């Protein structure tokens, strides 16, 4: 669905149409709102650049400043409507990249939490996992991003991996769903090939396998910062699950969490307290996904399918 957006910065009719259309197609509305926000950001950036200059020439006047301001605002609108600086894409990814019925009964809090998980950046060496804000939805996946497809495709692998740490498989899948938005935002190489990284584990100097560098949102002292970092890349989702199990088993800080793995709520709370994530609501977000009707329905279907095989 196309939305008539404001192509001229003084035209507010496009914004009025956007508000009306948002009730019909939130996916398209999110795309346009992200671009409008990027346009405002570019306007502020250009204004700051002008203010930081040494001053105008002898021919400058209030009138010339007025028209120059109009020009800058129109430039910002044009830039945002074309390639832009990438801010609109980041906003779309952070807000989910699409709000549709495929997420069933998930609440807005659950949905918005999926792609914007934060990870610690302490210990200097960067050995902790850091979830990426920048993902690629173009990578080829064996699922379409819906809870049913995601759980059905990964259930056998999750079941085998979860058994090694005494965690219910649906709990492990809930964490992967939070990290990747039900598989829609798995990190990818520049070639578009999937990294198969379902848990956002960062690649430190000890990691000898393949890597993928992406932009990531990290929190330092409660402040969100954008940076670029290397993350582990795998040849398959099986390797991602296996590495996650090995990662938590070998890391001393997560041993307390492992002793509570039979209780997913306690496990993820302990995992968060041990520094797995800086997001104070990380464990709650996983629990909401785990308790959601979408996950329960998908898990039950996967269990029944495994039983009949």
PDB file of C-alpha atoms in Angstrom:
ATOM      1  CA  UNK A   1       0.000   0.000   0.000  1.00  0.00           C
ATOM      2  CA  UNK A   2       1.408   3.359  -1.002  1.00  0.00           C
ATOM      3  CA  UNK A   3       1.118   6.327   1.306  1.00  0.00           C
ATOM      4  CA  UNK A   4       1.214   9.851  -0.051  1.00  0.00           C
ATOM      5  CA  UNK A   5       3.912  11.400   2.042  1.00  0.00           C
ATOM      6  CA  UNK A   6       4.958  15.004   2.329  1.00  0.00           C
ATOM      7  CA  UNK A   7       7.446  15.588  -0.492  1.00  0.00           C
ATOM      8  CA  UNK A   8       7.727  19.278   0.381  1.00  0.00           C
ATOM      9  CA  UNK A   9       8.532  20.196   3.961  1.00  0.00           C
ATOM     10  CA  UNK A  10       5.727  22.787   4.112  1.00  0.00           C
ATOM     11  CA  UNK A  11       3.123  20.253   2.953  1.00  0.00           C
ATOM     12  CA  UNK A  12       1.240  18.787   5.906  1.00  0.00           C
ATOM     13  CA  UNK A  13      -1.446  16.991   3.877  1.00  0.00           C
ATOM     14  CA  UNK A  14       0.829  13.966   3.536  1.00  0.00           C
ATOM     15  CA  UNK A  15       1.123  13.731   7.307  1.00  0.00           C
ATOM     16  CA  UNK A  16      -2.643  13.888   7.690  1.00  0.00           C
ATOM     17  CA  UNK A  17      -3.030  11.083   5.152  1.00  0.00           C
ATOM     18  CA  UNK A  18      -0.362   9.096   6.964  1.00  0.00           C
ATOM     19  CA  UNK A  19      -2.273   9.303  10.228  1.00  0.00           C
ATOM     20  CA  UNK A  20      -5.421   8.015   8.544  1.00  0.00           C
ATOM     21  CA  UNK A  21      -3.658   5.225   6.671  1.00  0.00           C
ATOM     22  CA  UNK A  22      -1.786   4.084   9.785  1.00  0.00           C
ATOM     23  CA  UNK A  23      -5.004   2.519  11.010  1.00  0.00           C
ATOM     24  CA  UNK A  24      -5.175   0.392   7.854  1.00  0.00           C
ATOM     25  CA  UNK A  25      -1.560  -0.573   7.149  1.00  0.00           C
ATOM     26  CA  UNK A  26       0.852  -0.160  10.053  1.00  0.00           C
ATOM     27  CA  UNK A  27       3.715  -1.699   8.075  1.00  0.00           C
ATOM     28  CA  UNK A  28       3.578   1.049   5.473  1.00  0.00           C
ATOM     29  CA  UNK A  29       2.996   3.671   8.153  1.00  0.00           C
ATOM     30  CA  UNK A  30       6.097   2.562  10.052  1.00  0.00           C
ATOM     31  CA  UNK A  31       8.181   2.884   6.902  1.00  0.00           C
ATOM     32  CA  UNK A  32       6.967   6.414   6.236  1.00  0.00           C
ATOM     33  CA  UNK A  33       7.174   7.576   9.855  1.00  0.00           C
ATOM     34  CA  UNK A  34      10.777   6.374   9.994  1.00  0.00           C
ATOM     35  CA  UNK A  35      11.608   8.463   6.936  1.00  0.00           C
ATOM     36  CA  UNK A  36       9.820  11.499   8.355  1.00  0.00           C
ATOM     37  CA  UNK A  37      11.835  11.140  11.553  1.00  0.00           C
ATOM     38  CA  UNK A  38      15.056  10.863   9.551  1.00  0.00           C
ATOM     39  CA  UNK A  39      14.060  14.025   7.694  1.00  0.00           C
ATOM     40  CA  UNK A  40      13.678  15.920  10.993  1.00  0.00           C
ATOM     41  CA  UNK A  41      17.019  14.576  12.176  1.00  0.00           C
ATOM     42  CA  UNK A  42      18.702  15.743   8.967  1.00  0.00           C
ATOM     43  CA  UNK A  43      17.136  19.183   9.390  1.00  0.00           C
ATOM     44  CA  UNK A  44      18.614  19.482  12.880  1.00  0.00           C
ATOM     45  CA  UNK A  45      21.966  18.242  11.635  1.00  0.00           C
ATOM     46  CA  UNK A  46      22.084  20.789   8.822  1.00  0.00           C
ATOM     47  CA  UNK A  47      21.040  23.571  11.192  1.00  0.00           C
ATOM     48  CA  UNK A  48      23.806  22.610  13.618  1.00  0.00           C
ATOM     49  CA  UNK A  49      26.317  22.652  10.776  1.00  0.00           C
ATOM     50  CA  UNK A  50      25.172  26.128   9.778  1.00  0.00           C
ATOM     51  CA  UNK A  51      25.360  27.357  13.370  1.00  0.00           C
ATOM     52  CA  UNK A  52      28.879  25.973  13.723  1.00  0.00           C
ATOM     53  CA  UNK A  53      30.155  27.922  10.718  1.00  0.00           C
ATOM     54  CA  UNK A  54      32.231  31.061  11.116  1.00  0.00           C
ATOM     55  CA  UNK A  55      29.485  33.243   9.760  1.00  0.00           C
ATOM     56  CA  UNK A  56      28.130  34.455   6.465  1.00  0.00           C
ATOM     57  CA  UNK A  57      29.449  36.751   3.828  1.00  0.00           C
ATOM     58  CA  UNK A  58      28.889  40.430   3.282  1.00  0.00           C
ATOM     59  CA  UNK A  59      25.762  39.761   1.226  1.00  0.00           C
ATOM     60  CA  UNK A  60      24.027  37.751   3.960  1.00  0.00           C
ATOM     61  CA  UNK A  61      20.825  39.109   5.470  1.00  0.00           C
ATOM     62  CA  UNK A  62      17.756  37.968   7.365  1.00  0.00           C
ATOM     63  CA  UNK A  63      16.060  37.286   4.039  1.00  0.00           C
ATOM     64  CA  UNK A  64      18.922  35.132   2.746  1.00  0.00           C
ATOM     65  CA  UNK A  65      19.000  33.190   6.004  1.00  0.00           C
ATOM     66  CA  UNK A  66      15.262  32.595   5.690  1.00  0.00           C
ATOM     67  CA  UNK A  67      15.539  31.147   2.186  1.00  0.00           C
ATOM     68  CA  UNK A  68      18.633  29.183   3.102  1.00  0.00           C
ATOM     69  CA  UNK A  69      16.701  27.604   5.963  1.00  0.00           C
ATOM     70  CA  UNK A  70      13.903  26.684   3.561  1.00  0.00           C
ATOM     71  CA  UNK A  71      16.457  25.155   1.209  1.00  0.00           C
ATOM     72  CA  UNK A  72      18.065  23.101   3.983  1.00  0.00           C
ATOM     73  CA  UNK A  73      14.710  21.742   5.109  1.00  0.00           C
ATOM     74  CA  UNK A  74      13.780  20.733   1.582  1.00  0.00           C
ATOM     75  CA  UNK A  75      17.171  19.065   1.120  1.00  0.00           C
ATOM     76  CA  UNK A  76      16.537  17.073   4.304  1.00  0.00           C
ATOM     77  CA  UNK A  77      13.150  15.901   3.006  1.00  0.00           C
ATOM     78  CA  UNK A  78      14.622  14.875  -0.354  1.00  0.00           C
ATOM     79  CA  UNK A  79      17.503  12.992   1.262  1.00  0.00           C
ATOM     80  CA  UNK A  80      15.194  11.084   3.595  1.00  0.00           C
ATOM     81  CA  UNK A  81      12.843  10.112   0.761  1.00  0.00           C
ATOM     82  CA  UNK A  82      15.739   8.691  -1.245  1.00  0.00           C
ATOM     83  CA  UNK A  83      18.700   6.790   0.175  1.00  0.00           C
ATOM     84  CA  UNK A  84      19.027   8.858   3.342  1.00  0.00           C
ATOM     85  CA  UNK A  85      21.699   8.158   5.936  1.00  0.00           C
ATOM     86  CA  UNK A  86      20.313   4.842   7.127  1.00  0.00           C
ATOM     87  CA  UNK A  87      18.540   6.160  10.225  1.00  0.00           C
ATOM     88  CA  UNK A  88      15.101   5.250   8.886  1.00  0.00           C
ATOM     89  CA  UNK A  89      16.179   1.651   8.352  1.00  0.00           C
ATOM     90  CA  UNK A  90      17.586   1.459  11.879  1.00  0.00           C
ATOM     91  CA  UNK A  91      14.329   2.787  13.323  1.00  0.00           C
ATOM     92  CA  UNK A  92      12.311   0.270  11.324  1.00  0.00           C
ATOM     93  CA  UNK A  93      14.483  -2.570  12.584  1.00  0.00           C
ATOM     94  CA  UNK A  94      14.316  -1.395  16.179  1.00  0.00           C
ATOM     95  CA  UNK A  95      10.556  -0.991  16.026  1.00  0.00           C
ATOM     96  CA  UNK A  96      10.178  -4.366  14.396  1.00  0.00           C
ATOM     97  CA  UNK A  97      10.240  -3.675  10.676  1.00  0.00           C
ATOM     98  CA  UNK A  98       6.586  -4.569  10.355  1.00  0.00           C
ATOM     99  CA  UNK A  99       3.589  -4.851  12.641  1.00  0.00           C
ATOM    100  CA  UNK A 100       1.288  -7.467  11.200  1.00  0.00           C
ATOM    101  CA  UNK A 101      -1.094 -10.179  12.215  1.00  0.00           C
ATOM    102  CA  UNK A 102       1.578 -12.828  11.814  1.00  0.00           C
ATOM    103  CA  UNK A 103       2.655 -12.218  15.416  1.00  0.00           C
ATOM    104  CA  UNK A 104      -0.672 -13.372  16.755  1.00  0.00           C
ATOM    105  CA  UNK A 105      -1.392 -12.354  20.323  1.00  0.00           C
ATOM    106  CA  UNK A 106       1.976 -10.814  21.175  1.00  0.00           C
ATOM    107  CA  UNK A 107       1.649  -7.524  23.008  1.00  0.00           C
ATOM    108  CA  UNK A 108       3.347  -4.374  21.659  1.00  0.00           C
ATOM    109  CA  UNK A 109       5.901  -4.661  24.459  1.00  0.00           C
ATOM    110  CA  UNK A 110       6.783  -8.206  23.402  1.00  0.00           C
ATOM    111  CA  UNK A 111       6.990  -7.278  19.744  1.00  0.00           C
ATOM    112  CA  UNK A 112       9.084  -4.170  20.223  1.00  0.00           C
ATOM    113  CA  UNK A 113      11.432  -6.026  22.525  1.00  0.00           C
ATOM    114  CA  UNK A 114      12.429  -8.597  19.944  1.00  0.00           C
ATOM    115  CA  UNK A 115      14.955  -6.744  17.792  1.00  0.00           C
ATOM    116  CA  UNK A 116      16.303  -4.357  20.385  1.00  0.00           C
ATOM    117  CA  UNK A 117      17.968  -6.507  22.959  1.00  0.00           C
ATOM    118  CA  UNK A 118      20.973  -5.004  24.739  1.00  0.00           C
ATOM    119  CA  UNK A 119      24.097  -6.789  25.881  1.00  0.00           C
ATOM    120  CA  UNK A 120      26.929  -5.931  28.286  1.00  0.00           C
ATOM    121  CA  UNK A 121      30.213  -4.470  27.100  1.00  0.00           C
ATOM    122  CA  UNK A 122      32.149  -4.924  30.315  1.00  0.00           C
ATOM    123  CA  UNK A 123      35.286  -6.990  30.954  1.00  0.00           C
ATOM    124  CA  UNK A 124      37.149  -5.077  28.260  1.00  0.00           C
ATOM    125  CA  UNK A 125      37.851  -8.125  26.137  1.00  0.00           C
ATOM    126  CA  UNK A 126      34.331  -8.149  24.761  1.00  0.00           C
ATOM    127  CA  UNK A 127      33.751 -11.800  25.520  1.00  0.00           C
ATOM    128  CA  UNK A 128      30.115 -11.289  26.389  1.00  0.00           C
ATOM    129  CA  UNK A 129      27.461 -11.674  23.710  1.00  0.00           C
ATOM    130  CA  UNK A 130      26.117  -8.452  22.252  1.00  0.00           C
ATOM    131  CA  UNK A 131      22.899  -8.512  20.274  1.00  0.00           C
ATOM    132  CA  UNK A 132      22.968  -6.538  17.070  1.00  0.00           C
ATOM    133  CA  UNK A 133      20.528  -3.791  16.312  1.00  0.00           C
ATOM    134  CA  UNK A 134      21.382  -4.176  12.689  1.00  0.00           C
ATOM    135  CA  UNK A 135      20.103  -7.412  11.199  1.00  0.00           C
ATOM    136  CA  UNK A 136      19.426  -8.621   7.684  1.00  0.00           C
ATOM    137  CA  UNK A 137      15.988  -9.895   6.754  1.00  0.00           C
ATOM    138  CA  UNK A 138      17.244 -10.835   3.291  1.00  0.00           C
ATOM    139  CA  UNK A 139      19.227 -13.859   4.431  1.00  0.00           C
ATOM    140  CA  UNK A 140      17.732 -17.160   3.356  1.00  0.00           C
ATOM    141  CA  UNK A 141      16.004 -18.864   6.276  1.00  0.00           C
ATOM    142  CA  UNK A 142      13.979 -22.084   6.529  1.00  0.00           C
ATOM    143  CA  UNK A 143      11.113 -20.100   8.090  1.00  0.00           C
ATOM    144  CA  UNK A 144       9.061 -17.043   7.198  1.00  0.00           C
ATOM    145  CA  UNK A 145       9.254 -15.180  10.502  1.00  0.00           C
ATOM    146  CA  UNK A 146       5.990 -16.414  11.987  1.00  0.00           C
ATOM    147  CA  UNK A 147       6.036 -18.137  15.387  1.00  0.00           C
ATOM    148  CA  UNK A 148       4.652 -21.374  13.941  1.00  0.00           C
ATOM    149  CA  UNK A 149       7.255 -21.611  11.175  1.00  0.00           C
ATOM    150  CA  UNK A 150      10.094 -20.563  13.470  1.00  0.00           C
ATOM    151  CA  UNK A 151       9.297 -23.124  16.158  1.00  0.00           C
ATOM    152  CA  UNK A 152       8.474 -25.893  13.705  1.00  0.00           C
ATOM    153  CA  UNK A 153      11.779 -25.496  11.843  1.00  0.00           C
ATOM    154  CA  UNK A 154      13.971 -25.310  14.939  1.00  0.00           C
ATOM    155  CA  UNK A 155      12.151 -27.566  17.400  1.00  0.00           C
ATOM    156  CA  UNK A 156      14.216 -30.752  16.872  1.00  0.00           C
ATOM    157  CA  UNK A 157      17.483 -28.819  17.206  1.00  0.00           C
ATOM    158  CA  UNK A 158      16.269 -26.846  20.221  1.00  0.00           C
ATOM    159  CA  UNK A 159      14.999 -29.991  21.905  1.00  0.00           C
ATOM    160  CA  UNK A 160      18.396 -31.683  21.633  1.00  0.00           C
ATOM    161  CA  UNK A 161      20.341 -28.604  22.771  1.00  0.00           C
ATOM    162  CA  UNK A 162      17.980 -27.713  25.627  1.00  0.00           C
ATOM    163  CA  UNK A 163      18.204 -31.231  27.040  1.00  0.00           C
ATOM    164  CA  UNK A 164      21.929 -30.714  27.650  1.00  0.00           C
ATOM    165  CA  UNK A 165      21.228 -27.892  30.110  1.00  0.00           C
ATOM    166  CA  UNK A 166      17.881 -29.181  31.451  1.00  0.00           C
ATOM    167  CA  UNK A 167      15.985 -26.275  29.909  1.00  0.00           C
ATOM    168  CA  UNK A 168      12.607 -26.731  28.189  1.00  0.00           C
ATOM    169  CA  UNK A 169      13.094 -26.391  24.408  1.00  0.00           C
ATOM    170  CA  UNK A 170      10.349 -23.781  24.107  1.00  0.00           C
ATOM    171  CA  UNK A 171      12.259 -21.594  26.589  1.00  0.00           C
ATOM    172  CA  UNK A 172      15.393 -21.742  24.465  1.00  0.00           C
ATOM    173  CA  UNK A 173      13.335 -20.902  21.393  1.00  0.00           C
ATOM    174  CA  UNK A 174      11.753 -17.966  23.226  1.00  0.00           C
ATOM    175  CA  UNK A 175      15.208 -16.501  23.800  1.00  0.00           C
ATOM    176  CA  UNK A 176      16.114 -17.028  20.140  1.00  0.00           C
ATOM    177  CA  UNK A 177      12.805 -15.429  19.134  1.00  0.00           C
ATOM    178  CA  UNK A 178      13.596 -12.370  21.222  1.00  0.00           C
ATOM    179  CA  UNK A 179      17.075 -12.091  19.728  1.00  0.00           C
ATOM    180  CA  UNK A 180      15.997 -12.469  16.103  1.00  0.00           C
ATOM    181  CA  UNK A 181      12.353 -11.395  15.939  1.00  0.00           C
ATOM    182  CA  UNK A 182      11.156 -14.951  15.269  1.00  0.00           C
ATOM    183  CA  UNK A 183      13.981 -15.414  12.785  1.00  0.00           C
ATOM    184  CA  UNK A 184      13.263 -12.335  10.687  1.00  0.00           C
ATOM    185  CA  UNK A 185      16.394 -10.480  11.776  1.00  0.00           C
ATOM    186  CA  UNK A 186      19.205 -12.998  11.889  1.00  0.00           C
ATOM    187  CA  UNK A 187      22.548 -11.298  11.295  1.00  0.00           C
ATOM    188  CA  UNK A 188      23.885 -11.769   7.778  1.00  0.00           C
ATOM    189  CA  UNK A 189      27.125 -11.391   5.864  1.00  0.00           C
ATOM    190  CA  UNK A 190      27.507  -8.693   3.217  1.00  0.00           C
ATOM    191  CA  UNK A 191      26.824 -11.379   0.634  1.00  0.00           C
ATOM    192  CA  UNK A 192      23.401 -11.896   2.177  1.00  0.00           C
ATOM    193  CA  UNK A 193      24.283 -15.328   3.533  1.00  0.00           C
ATOM    194  CA  UNK A 194      22.944 -16.003   7.005  1.00  0.00           C
ATOM    195  CA  UNK A 195      25.278 -16.066   9.997  1.00  0.00           C
ATOM    196  CA  UNK A 196      22.878 -18.560  11.633  1.00  0.00           C
ATOM    197  CA  UNK A 197      23.556 -16.694  14.898  1.00  0.00           C
ATOM    198  CA  UNK A 198      20.370 -17.062  16.944  1.00  0.00           C
ATOM    199  CA  UNK A 199      21.683 -15.829  20.294  1.00  0.00           C
ATOM    200  CA  UNK A 200      23.806 -12.787  19.419  1.00  0.00           C
ATOM    201  CA  UNK A 201      27.040 -14.236  20.775  1.00  0.00           C
ATOM    202  CA  UNK A 202      29.956 -11.934  20.119  1.00  0.00           C
ATOM    203  CA  UNK A 203      33.228 -13.156  18.589  1.00  0.00           C
ATOM    204  CA  UNK A 204      36.244 -12.372  20.775  1.00  0.00           C
ATOM    205  CA  UNK A 205      39.919 -13.107  20.127  1.00  0.00           C
ATOM    206  CA  UNK A 206      39.473 -16.711  21.230  1.00  0.00           C
ATOM    207  CA  UNK A 207      36.877 -17.416  18.584  1.00  0.00           C
ATOM    208  CA  UNK A 208      38.524 -19.186  15.648  1.00  0.00           C
ATOM    209  CA  UNK A 209      35.431 -19.600  13.513  1.00  0.00           C
ATOM    210  CA  UNK A 210      33.765 -17.405  10.917  1.00  0.00           C
ATOM    211  CA  UNK A 211      32.642 -13.896  11.870  1.00  0.00           C
ATOM    212  CA  UNK A 212      30.165 -11.303  10.740  1.00  0.00           C
ATOM    213  CA  UNK A 213      30.551  -7.582  11.465  1.00  0.00           C
ATOM    214  CA  UNK A 214      27.378  -5.601  12.009  1.00  0.00           C
ATOM    215  CA  UNK A 215      26.224  -2.396  13.657  1.00  0.00           C
ATOM    216  CA  UNK A 216      25.034  -2.996  17.191  1.00  0.00           C
ATOM    217  CA  UNK A 217      23.275  -1.137  19.979  1.00  0.00           C
ATOM    218  CA  UNK A 218      25.118  -1.426  23.287  1.00  0.00           C
ATOM    219  CA  UNK A 219      24.400   0.066  26.690  1.00  0.00           C
ATOM    220  CA  UNK A 220      27.069   1.686  28.831  1.00  0.00           C
ATOM    221  CA  UNK A 221      25.911   3.058  32.172  1.00  0.00           C
ATOM    222  CA  UNK A 222      22.357   3.016  30.909  1.00  0.00           C
ATOM    223  CA  UNK A 223      23.171   4.992  27.756  1.00  0.00           C
ATOM    224  CA  UNK A 224      22.521   3.392  24.362  1.00  0.00           C
ATOM    225  CA  UNK A 225      25.445   3.655  21.962  1.00  0.00           C
ATOM    226  CA  UNK A 226      25.791   2.523  18.367  1.00  0.00           C
ATOM    227  CA  UNK A 227      28.975   0.700  17.448  1.00  0.00           C
ATOM    228  CA  UNK A 228      30.225  -2.050  15.147  1.00  0.00           C
ATOM    229  CA  UNK A 229      31.361  -5.426  16.373  1.00  0.00           C
ATOM    230  CA  UNK A 230      32.170  -8.942  15.243  1.00  0.00           C
ATOM    231  CA  UNK A 231      29.756 -11.742  16.007  1.00  0.00           C
ATOM    232  CA  UNK A 232      30.097 -15.463  15.664  1.00  0.00           C
ATOM    233  CA  UNK A 233      28.898 -16.981  12.413  1.00  0.00           C
ATOM    234  CA  UNK A 234      27.977 -20.603  11.957  1.00  0.00           C
ATOM    235  CA  UNK A 235      27.473 -22.989   9.093  1.00  0.00           C
ATOM    236  CA  UNK A 236      24.071 -24.018  10.428  1.00  0.00           C
ATOM    237  CA  UNK A 237      21.511 -23.345  13.127  1.00  0.00           C
ATOM    238  CA  UNK A 238      22.562 -26.602  14.751  1.00  0.00           C
ATOM    239  CA  UNK A 239      25.987 -25.093  15.363  1.00  0.00           C
ATOM    240  CA  UNK A 240      24.399 -21.966  16.828  1.00  0.00           C
ATOM    241  CA  UNK A 241      22.455 -23.994  19.394  1.00  0.00           C
ATOM    242  CA  UNK A 242      25.477 -26.152  20.217  1.00  0.00           C
ATOM    243  CA  UNK A 243      27.705 -23.118  20.686  1.00  0.00           C
ATOM    244  CA  UNK A 244      25.143 -21.449  22.948  1.00  0.00           C
ATOM    245  CA  UNK A 245      25.043 -24.520  25.186  1.00  0.00           C
ATOM    246  CA  UNK A 246      28.833 -24.686  25.294  1.00  0.00           C
ATOM    247  CA  UNK A 247      29.047 -20.937  25.908  1.00  0.00           C
ATOM    248  CA  UNK A 248      26.856 -20.954  29.012  1.00  0.00           C
ATOM    249  CA  UNK A 249      28.339 -24.212  30.299  1.00  0.00           C
ATOM    250  CA  UNK A 250      31.951 -23.037  30.090  1.00  0.00           C
ATOM    251  CA  UNK A 251      31.390 -19.516  31.398  1.00  0.00           C
ATOM    252  CA  UNK A 252      31.682 -19.483  35.223  1.00  0.00           C
ATOM    253  CA  UNK A 253      29.336 -16.534  35.570  1.00  0.00           C
ATOM    254  CA  UNK A 254      26.403 -18.556  34.232  1.00  0.00           C
ATOM    255  CA  UNK A 255      26.792 -21.602  36.479  1.00  0.00           C
ATOM    256  CA  UNK A 256      24.220 -20.314  38.955  1.00  0.00           C
ATOM    257  CA  UNK A 257      21.732 -19.883  36.137  1.00  0.00           C
ATOM    258  CA  UNK A 258      22.309 -23.438  34.940  1.00  0.00           C
ATOM    259  CA  UNK A 259      21.376 -24.812  38.355  1.00  0.00           C
ATOM    260  CA  UNK A 260      17.917 -23.262  37.867  1.00  0.00           C
ATOM    261  CA  UNK A 261      17.423 -24.269  34.234  1.00  0.00           C
ATOM    262  CA  UNK A 262      14.397 -26.452  34.985  1.00  0.00           C
ATOM    263  CA  UNK A 263      12.593 -23.212  35.876  1.00  0.00           C
ATOM    264  CA  UNK A 264      12.864 -20.950  32.782  1.00  0.00           C
ATOM    265  CA  UNK A 265      11.818 -17.821  34.671  1.00  0.00           C
ATOM    266  CA  UNK A 266      14.524 -18.337  37.293  1.00  0.00           C
ATOM    267  CA  UNK A 267      17.066 -19.340  34.649  1.00  0.00           C
ATOM    268  CA  UNK A 268      16.672 -16.226  32.525  1.00  0.00           C
ATOM    269  CA  UNK A 269      16.555 -13.965  35.580  1.00  0.00           C
ATOM    270  CA  UNK A 270      19.834 -15.471  36.799  1.00  0.00           C
ATOM    271  CA  UNK A 271      21.275 -15.218  33.292  1.00  0.00           C
ATOM    272  CA  UNK A 272      20.409 -11.533  33.213  1.00  0.00           C
ATOM    273  CA  UNK A 273      21.822 -10.906  36.687  1.00  0.00           C
ATOM    274  CA  UNK A 274      25.046 -12.635  35.631  1.00  0.00           C
ATOM    275  CA  UNK A 275      25.524 -10.058  32.901  1.00  0.00           C
ATOM    276  CA  UNK A 276      24.139 -11.775  29.821  1.00  0.00           C
ATOM    277  CA  UNK A 277      22.077  -8.681  29.023  1.00  0.00           C
ATOM    278  CA  UNK A 278      22.014  -5.085  30.189  1.00  0.00           C
ATOM    279  CA  UNK A 279      18.342  -4.634  29.362  1.00  0.00           C
ATOM    280  CA  UNK A 280      16.609  -4.676  32.776  1.00  0.00           C
ATOM    281  CA  UNK A 281      13.542  -6.216  31.149  1.00  0.00           C
ATOM    282  CA  UNK A 282      15.441  -8.894  29.217  1.00  0.00           C
ATOM    283  CA  UNK A 283      14.217 -11.848  31.284  1.00  0.00           C
ATOM    284  CA  UNK A 284      10.676 -10.474  31.389  1.00  0.00           C
ATOM    285  CA  UNK A 285      10.572 -10.131  27.613  1.00  0.00           C
ATOM    286  CA  UNK A 286      11.646 -13.735  27.142  1.00  0.00           C
ATOM    287  CA  UNK A 287       9.058 -14.872  29.680  1.00  0.00           C
ATOM    288  CA  UNK A 288       6.289 -12.942  27.920  1.00  0.00           C
ATOM    289  CA  UNK A 289       7.172 -14.620  24.646  1.00  0.00           C
ATOM    290  CA  UNK A 290       7.357 -18.005  26.347  1.00  0.00           C
ATOM    291  CA  UNK A 291       3.944 -17.507  27.977  1.00  0.00           C
ATOM    292  CA  UNK A 292       2.318 -16.081  24.848  1.00  0.00           C
ATOM    293  CA  UNK A 293      -0.412 -18.005  23.087  1.00  0.00           C
ATOM    294  CA  UNK A 294       1.651 -17.906  19.894  1.00  0.00           C
ATOM    295  CA  UNK A 295       4.560 -19.751  21.476  1.00  0.00           C
ATOM    296  CA  UNK A 296       2.382 -22.191  23.389  1.00  0.00           C
ATOM    297  CA  UNK A 297       0.410 -23.043  20.260  1.00  0.00           C
ATOM    298  CA  UNK A 298       3.524 -23.427  18.122  1.00  0.00           C
ATOM    299  CA  UNK A 299       5.313 -25.520  20.746  1.00  0.00           C
ATOM    300  CA  UNK A 300       2.324 -27.807  21.196  1.00  0.00           C
ATOM    301  CA  UNK A 301       2.084 -28.303  17.448  1.00  0.00           C
ATOM    302  CA  UNK A 302       5.808 -29.098  17.248  1.00  0.00           C
ATOM    303  CA  UNK A 303       5.528 -31.588  20.098  1.00  0.00           C
ATOM    304  CA  UNK A 304       2.610 -33.352  18.460  1.00  0.00           C
ATOM    305  CA  UNK A 305       4.453 -33.433  15.151  1.00  0.00           C
ATOM    306  CA  UNK A 306       7.529 -34.939  16.775  1.00  0.00           C
ATOM    307  CA  UNK A 307       5.377 -37.572  18.460  1.00  0.00           C
ATOM    308  CA  UNK A 308       3.736 -38.705  15.236  1.00  0.00           C
ATOM    309  CA  UNK A 309       7.039 -39.100  13.377  1.00  0.00           C
TER     310      UNK A 309
END
